[in-house]
């Protein structure tokens, strides 16, 4: 992707080298109701009693971040490692802090350019429907980070979006991981990831996320997982829609779409579970198979607009 000359977004914050403090309280939602759901009320209850319960609260937040559900945090889906306890994870994070800070300014600039491009595209796309696109914030962190409404995020969770503060959180270490661990190298692999998280922001602005959260409350776990897959595939679709815009701007390079497709394959539930456990458990899928993720990215790329992206009322197979 020829990104160097693109407008760089100003809605990016550099929090590399700062650790999310585990001794201070995250702001759970503030004036916003968007964090929503049972998760938030539970957190408020715990917040009210202070003292020792602070540590219970942190444990609850940690549980939710790692996949206990209800935190309202939307990740990329690559983290299948549920066997490691949260305590172990936190220790890993602390030990990795010094290692994680070695990301370069070129990568940071690249993210600013990709974010800027998503802003330009989605502002224009929303305008077509008479809507206003509110720009999300992108926080670049290393190790761990404190959100405003979704508790703590860590490198291990991978890139994620927090609806409560309308912010994408990315540790640039993931850029390396795509190449080294997930066999998905190239700048457009990372661009696909950023555009996927921006896709969750679009869902948040369109009210899809609120509907999703309330529908999920009334479902069994496997039904809720199946609904989550549809939400995630739509984020992949939106990523593809943006990629089409980038192509129209004449800045795609040979192999870029292939890089995105490779990344979409790498973060498929079946591929990840096969690697982690040597078998697949379709009931536990939350992001879709490699084939589905590639398919919906490509559908978005071919269509180039929001229309055609209703993964909730279409067969997704
Ligand atoms: Zn996602």
Short mmCIF file of C-alpha atoms and ligand atoms in Angstrom, two decimals:
data_model
loop_
_atom_site.label_atom_id
_atom_site.label_comp_id
_atom_site.label_asym_id
_atom_site.label_seq_id
_atom_site.Cartn_x
_atom_site.Cartn_y
_atom_site.Cartn_z
CA UNK A 1 0.00 0.00 0.00
CA UNK A 2 1.40 3.38 -0.99
CA UNK A 3 0.53 5.06 2.28
CA UNK A 4 3.37 7.56 2.74
CA UNK A 5 1.58 10.46 1.06
CA UNK A 6 -1.79 9.85 2.70
CA UNK A 7 -3.19 12.32 5.21
CA UNK A 8 -2.21 11.20 8.70
CA UNK A 9 -5.01 11.10 11.25
CA UNK A 10 -4.64 13.23 14.36
CA UNK A 11 -6.92 10.94 16.33
CA UNK A 12 -4.10 8.66 17.31
CA UNK A 13 -2.48 8.54 20.74
CA UNK A 14 0.88 7.09 21.60
CA UNK A 15 0.79 5.27 24.91
CA UNK A 16 3.71 2.94 24.21
CA UNK A 17 5.89 2.40 27.23
CA UNK A 18 3.08 3.35 29.60
CA UNK A 19 1.61 0.52 31.55
CA UNK A 20 -2.08 0.46 32.35
CA UNK A 21 -1.99 0.94 36.12
CA UNK A 22 -3.59 -1.89 37.99
CA UNK A 23 -3.86 0.22 41.13
CA UNK A 24 -6.09 2.93 39.76
CA UNK A 25 -9.72 2.45 38.86
CA UNK A 26 -10.72 2.43 35.23
CA UNK A 27 -13.56 4.76 34.38
CA UNK A 28 -16.45 2.46 33.66
CA UNK A 29 -18.38 4.32 31.10
CA UNK A 30 -18.51 7.78 32.62
CA UNK A 31 -21.47 9.58 31.14
CA UNK A 32 -21.85 7.09 28.35
CA UNK A 33 -24.41 4.35 28.36
CA UNK A 34 -22.94 2.58 25.42
CA UNK A 35 -20.85 0.14 27.41
CA UNK A 36 -24.26 -1.27 28.26
CA UNK A 37 -25.51 -4.58 29.44
CA UNK A 38 -25.18 -6.66 32.53
CA UNK A 39 -21.42 -6.29 32.61
CA UNK A 40 -21.61 -2.63 33.42
CA UNK A 41 -24.17 -2.85 36.20
CA UNK A 42 -22.15 -5.57 37.84
CA UNK A 43 -19.10 -3.38 37.66
CA UNK A 44 -20.95 -0.44 39.20
CA UNK A 45 -22.14 -2.61 42.06
CA UNK A 46 -18.61 -3.67 42.79
CA UNK A 47 -17.32 -0.15 42.44
CA UNK A 48 -19.71 1.14 45.06
CA UNK A 49 -18.34 -0.89 47.93
CA UNK A 50 -14.69 0.09 47.55
CA UNK A 51 -11.79 -1.35 49.52
CA UNK A 52 -11.19 -5.03 49.09
CA UNK A 53 -13.79 -5.33 46.36
CA UNK A 54 -11.48 -3.32 44.13
CA UNK A 55 -9.48 -6.48 43.61
CA UNK A 56 -12.59 -8.52 42.94
CA UNK A 57 -13.52 -5.91 40.38
CA UNK A 58 -10.15 -6.19 38.69
CA UNK A 59 -10.52 -9.96 38.58
CA UNK A 60 -13.98 -9.58 37.05
CA UNK A 61 -12.71 -7.16 34.44
CA UNK A 62 -9.80 -9.44 33.66
CA UNK A 63 -12.16 -12.38 33.27
CA UNK A 64 -14.37 -10.40 30.92
CA UNK A 65 -11.44 -9.19 28.84
CA UNK A 66 -10.17 -12.69 28.34
CA UNK A 67 -13.45 -13.99 27.07
CA UNK A 68 -15.82 -14.32 29.99
CA UNK A 69 -18.21 -12.28 27.87
CA UNK A 70 -20.06 -9.08 28.47
CA UNK A 71 -17.13 -6.67 28.63
CA UNK A 72 -18.28 -5.06 25.41
CA UNK A 73 -14.81 -5.36 23.99
CA UNK A 74 -14.50 -6.54 20.40
CA UNK A 75 -11.26 -8.15 19.38
CA UNK A 76 -9.92 -9.71 16.25
CA UNK A 77 -10.51 -13.21 17.49
CA UNK A 78 -7.02 -14.60 17.20
CA UNK A 79 -6.61 -15.35 20.90
CA UNK A 80 -7.74 -18.91 21.56
CA UNK A 81 -5.44 -19.61 24.45
CA UNK A 82 -7.99 -20.00 27.22
CA UNK A 83 -5.97 -22.46 29.22
CA UNK A 84 -3.65 -19.91 30.70
CA UNK A 85 -4.97 -18.30 33.85
CA UNK A 86 -5.42 -14.56 34.00
CA UNK A 87 -2.78 -14.29 36.73
CA UNK A 88 -0.28 -15.97 34.46
CA UNK A 89 -1.25 -13.64 31.66
CA UNK A 90 -0.75 -10.54 33.78
CA UNK A 91 2.69 -11.77 34.77
CA UNK A 92 3.55 -12.46 31.16
CA UNK A 93 2.46 -8.95 30.29
CA UNK A 94 4.60 -7.40 33.00
CA UNK A 95 7.61 -9.39 31.90
CA UNK A 96 7.04 -8.48 28.28
CA UNK A 97 6.74 -4.76 28.91
CA UNK A 98 10.36 -3.98 28.12
CA UNK A 99 10.31 -6.18 25.02
CA UNK A 100 7.12 -4.75 23.65
CA UNK A 101 8.32 -1.16 23.35
CA UNK A 102 10.57 -1.70 20.33
CA UNK A 103 8.05 -0.74 17.69
CA UNK A 104 9.12 1.82 15.12
CA UNK A 105 7.85 5.25 14.20
CA UNK A 106 7.31 4.10 10.62
CA UNK A 107 4.75 1.59 11.87
CA UNK A 108 3.11 4.30 13.96
CA UNK A 109 2.98 6.62 10.94
CA UNK A 110 1.52 3.79 8.89
CA UNK A 111 -1.31 3.35 11.41
CA UNK A 112 -1.99 7.12 11.33
CA UNK A 113 -2.25 6.95 7.55
CA UNK A 114 -4.56 3.93 7.56
CA UNK A 115 -6.76 5.53 10.21
CA UNK A 116 -6.86 8.78 8.23
CA UNK A 117 -7.94 6.88 5.16
CA UNK A 118 -10.74 5.10 7.04
CA UNK A 119 -11.90 8.50 8.34
CA UNK A 120 -12.07 9.92 4.84
CA UNK A 121 -13.90 6.91 3.49
CA UNK A 122 -16.43 6.41 6.27
CA UNK A 123 -17.23 10.14 6.54
CA UNK A 124 -18.08 10.07 2.84
CA UNK A 125 -20.02 6.79 3.08
CA UNK A 126 -22.07 8.01 6.07
CA UNK A 127 -22.82 11.26 4.29
CA UNK A 128 -24.45 9.32 1.46
CA UNK A 129 -27.05 8.23 4.00
CA UNK A 130 -27.37 11.66 5.62
CA UNK A 131 -25.44 10.46 8.66
CA UNK A 132 -22.47 11.97 10.42
CA UNK A 133 -19.39 9.85 10.99
CA UNK A 134 -17.84 10.45 14.41
CA UNK A 135 -14.13 9.67 14.22
CA UNK A 136 -12.84 6.99 16.56
CA UNK A 137 -9.61 7.33 18.52
CA UNK A 138 -6.73 4.92 18.05
CA UNK A 139 -4.50 4.23 21.04
CA UNK A 140 -1.17 2.56 20.34
CA UNK A 141 0.09 0.80 23.46
CA UNK A 142 2.65 -1.72 24.56
CA UNK A 143 2.07 -4.46 27.10
CA UNK A 144 -1.18 -3.42 28.73
CA UNK A 145 -3.56 -0.49 28.58
CA UNK A 146 -6.40 0.99 30.58
CA UNK A 147 -9.55 1.74 28.59
CA UNK A 148 -12.41 4.02 29.55
CA UNK A 149 -15.23 1.57 29.82
CA UNK A 150 -13.84 -1.84 28.88
CA UNK A 151 -11.36 -2.40 31.71
CA UNK A 152 -7.82 -3.41 30.87
CA UNK A 153 -6.57 -4.60 27.54
CA UNK A 154 -3.36 -6.50 27.03
CA UNK A 155 -1.15 -7.45 24.14
CA UNK A 156 -2.47 -10.99 24.47
CA UNK A 157 -6.03 -9.92 23.67
CA UNK A 158 -4.77 -8.57 20.34
CA UNK A 159 -6.09 -5.45 18.64
CA UNK A 160 -9.54 -4.55 19.96
CA UNK A 161 -12.28 -1.94 19.90
CA UNK A 162 -13.99 -0.54 23.00
CA UNK A 163 -17.47 0.85 22.18
CA UNK A 164 -17.73 2.77 25.47
CA UNK A 165 -14.87 5.13 24.62
CA UNK A 166 -15.10 4.67 20.83
CA UNK A 167 -11.44 3.75 20.73
CA UNK A 168 -9.35 1.17 18.91
CA UNK A 169 -6.44 -0.25 20.91
CA UNK A 170 -3.48 -1.73 19.08
CA UNK A 171 -0.13 -3.01 20.28
CA UNK A 172 2.21 -2.78 17.30
CA UNK A 173 3.77 -6.00 18.49
CA UNK A 174 0.81 -7.60 16.73
CA UNK A 175 2.23 -6.38 13.41
CA UNK A 176 5.27 -8.60 14.07
CA UNK A 177 3.07 -11.44 15.27
CA UNK A 178 1.13 -11.41 12.01
CA UNK A 179 4.36 -12.06 10.15
CA UNK A 180 6.13 -14.36 12.59
CA UNK A 181 3.33 -16.35 14.20
CA UNK A 182 0.39 -16.13 11.83
CA UNK A 183 2.19 -16.29 8.52
CA UNK A 184 0.40 -13.18 7.30
CA UNK A 185 3.11 -10.65 6.42
CA UNK A 186 2.77 -7.32 4.64
CA UNK A 187 1.40 -3.88 5.37
CA UNK A 188 -2.03 -4.64 3.98
CA UNK A 189 -2.42 -7.56 6.40
CA UNK A 190 -2.14 -5.00 9.20
CA UNK A 191 -4.36 -2.55 7.31
CA UNK A 192 -7.07 -5.23 7.15
CA UNK A 193 -6.83 -5.61 10.94
CA UNK A 194 -7.15 -1.86 11.56
CA UNK A 195 -10.06 -1.61 9.12
CA UNK A 196 -11.77 -4.57 10.86
CA UNK A 197 -11.62 -2.74 14.20
CA UNK A 198 -12.87 0.44 12.52
CA UNK A 199 -15.68 -1.79 11.21
CA UNK A 200 -16.73 -2.40 14.81
CA UNK A 201 -16.81 1.36 15.34
CA UNK A 202 -19.09 1.69 12.32
CA UNK A 203 -21.36 -0.97 13.87
CA UNK A 204 -21.35 1.00 17.09
CA UNK A 205 -22.39 4.23 15.35
CA UNK A 206 -25.08 2.48 13.32
CA UNK A 207 -26.64 1.00 16.46
CA UNK A 208 -25.90 -2.57 15.38
CA UNK A 209 -23.84 -3.16 18.46
CA UNK A 210 -26.62 -2.11 20.83
CA UNK A 211 -29.04 -4.44 19.07
CA UNK A 212 -26.47 -7.19 19.18
CA UNK A 213 -25.87 -6.72 22.91
CA UNK A 214 -29.55 -6.81 23.81
CA UNK A 215 -30.26 -9.80 21.58
CA UNK A 216 -27.34 -11.69 23.08
CA UNK A 217 -28.72 -11.38 26.61
CA UNK A 218 -31.66 -13.61 25.73
CA UNK A 219 -29.64 -16.38 24.15
CA UNK A 220 -27.85 -19.57 25.08
CA UNK A 221 -24.09 -19.47 24.86
CA UNK A 222 -23.87 -21.28 21.52
CA UNK A 223 -26.61 -19.07 20.04
CA UNK A 224 -24.77 -15.98 21.29
CA UNK A 225 -21.55 -17.27 19.74
CA UNK A 226 -23.32 -17.76 16.41
CA UNK A 227 -24.60 -14.18 16.56
CA UNK A 228 -21.11 -12.94 17.41
CA UNK A 229 -19.81 -14.65 14.28
CA UNK A 230 -22.26 -12.58 12.21
CA UNK A 231 -21.13 -9.37 13.90
CA UNK A 232 -17.49 -10.22 13.25
CA UNK A 233 -18.05 -11.19 9.62
CA UNK A 234 -19.74 -7.85 9.09
CA UNK A 235 -16.61 -6.12 10.46
CA UNK A 236 -14.60 -8.13 7.90
CA UNK A 237 -17.05 -7.03 5.22
CA UNK A 238 -16.58 -3.38 6.23
CA UNK A 239 -12.83 -3.89 6.08
CA UNK A 240 -13.24 -5.08 2.50
CA UNK A 241 -15.47 -2.12 1.66
CA UNK A 242 -12.71 0.23 2.80
CA UNK A 243 -10.12 -1.75 0.80
CA UNK A 244 -12.19 -1.09 -2.31
CA UNK A 245 -12.04 2.63 -1.58
CA UNK A 246 -8.25 2.38 -1.21
CA UNK A 247 -8.07 0.68 -4.59
CA UNK A 248 -10.08 3.52 -6.09
CA UNK A 249 -7.55 5.98 -4.66
CA UNK A 250 -4.89 4.20 -6.70
CA UNK A 251 -2.68 3.36 -3.75
CA UNK A 252 -3.04 -0.42 -3.65
CA UNK A 253 0.08 -2.33 -4.58
CA UNK A 254 0.40 -5.71 -6.17
CA UNK A 255 -0.29 -8.41 -3.59
CA UNK A 256 -2.08 -6.15 -1.10
CA UNK A 257 -5.44 -7.89 -1.34
CA UNK A 258 -3.69 -11.22 -1.09
CA UNK A 259 -2.05 -10.00 2.14
CA UNK A 260 -5.44 -9.09 3.59
CA UNK A 261 -6.86 -12.46 2.54
CA UNK A 262 -3.95 -14.23 4.16
CA UNK A 263 -4.58 -12.33 7.41
CA UNK A 264 -8.32 -13.10 7.26
CA UNK A 265 -7.40 -16.75 6.86
CA UNK A 266 -4.95 -16.65 9.77
CA UNK A 267 -7.54 -15.35 12.24
CA UNK A 268 -10.28 -17.84 11.30
CA UNK A 269 -11.62 -19.79 14.28
CA UNK A 270 -11.02 -23.19 12.68
CA UNK A 271 -7.43 -22.40 11.75
CA UNK A 272 -6.64 -20.98 15.18
CA UNK A 273 -8.29 -23.84 17.08
CA UNK A 274 -6.64 -26.44 14.90
CA UNK A 275 -3.27 -24.90 15.72
CA UNK A 276 -3.98 -24.44 19.42
CA UNK A 277 -5.84 -27.66 20.22
CA UNK A 278 -5.45 -29.91 17.19
CA UNK A 279 -9.22 -29.95 16.69
CA UNK A 280 -12.09 -27.56 16.00
CA UNK A 281 -15.15 -26.79 18.14
CA UNK A 282 -17.72 -25.07 15.90
CA UNK A 283 -20.08 -24.25 18.82
CA UNK A 284 -17.39 -22.07 20.31
CA UNK A 285 -16.67 -20.13 17.11
CA UNK A 286 -17.05 -16.38 17.65
CA UNK A 287 -15.45 -14.90 14.52
CA UNK A 288 -16.10 -17.36 11.70
CA UNK A 289 -13.98 -19.85 9.82
CA UNK A 290 -11.02 -18.81 7.70
CA UNK A 291 -13.12 -19.35 4.61
CA UNK A 292 -16.01 -17.23 5.92
CA UNK A 293 -13.71 -14.40 6.94
CA UNK A 294 -12.05 -14.34 3.53
CA UNK A 295 -15.42 -14.59 1.80
CA UNK A 296 -16.92 -11.61 3.65
CA UNK A 297 -13.83 -9.47 3.26
CA UNK A 298 -13.97 -10.19 -0.46
CA UNK A 299 -17.72 -9.49 -0.66
CA UNK A 300 -17.07 -6.08 0.88
CA UNK A 301 -14.23 -5.47 -1.53
CA UNK A 302 -16.40 -6.34 -4.50
CA UNK A 303 -19.41 -4.31 -3.37
CA UNK A 304 -17.62 -1.20 -2.06
CA UNK A 305 -20.62 -0.02 -0.03
CA UNK A 306 -22.43 -0.83 3.22
CA UNK A 307 -25.22 -2.36 1.17
CA UNK A 308 -24.70 -6.08 0.82
CA UNK A 309 -23.18 -6.33 4.30
CA UNK A 310 -26.22 -7.53 6.23
CA UNK A 311 -24.63 -10.62 7.72
CA UNK A 312 -27.50 -10.92 10.20
CA UNK A 313 -30.20 -11.69 7.64
CA UNK A 314 -28.20 -13.53 5.01
CA UNK A 315 -26.75 -16.99 4.88
CA UNK A 316 -23.15 -16.62 5.96
CA UNK A 317 -21.91 -19.95 4.65
ZN1 LIG B 1 -13.75 -8.19 15.62
#
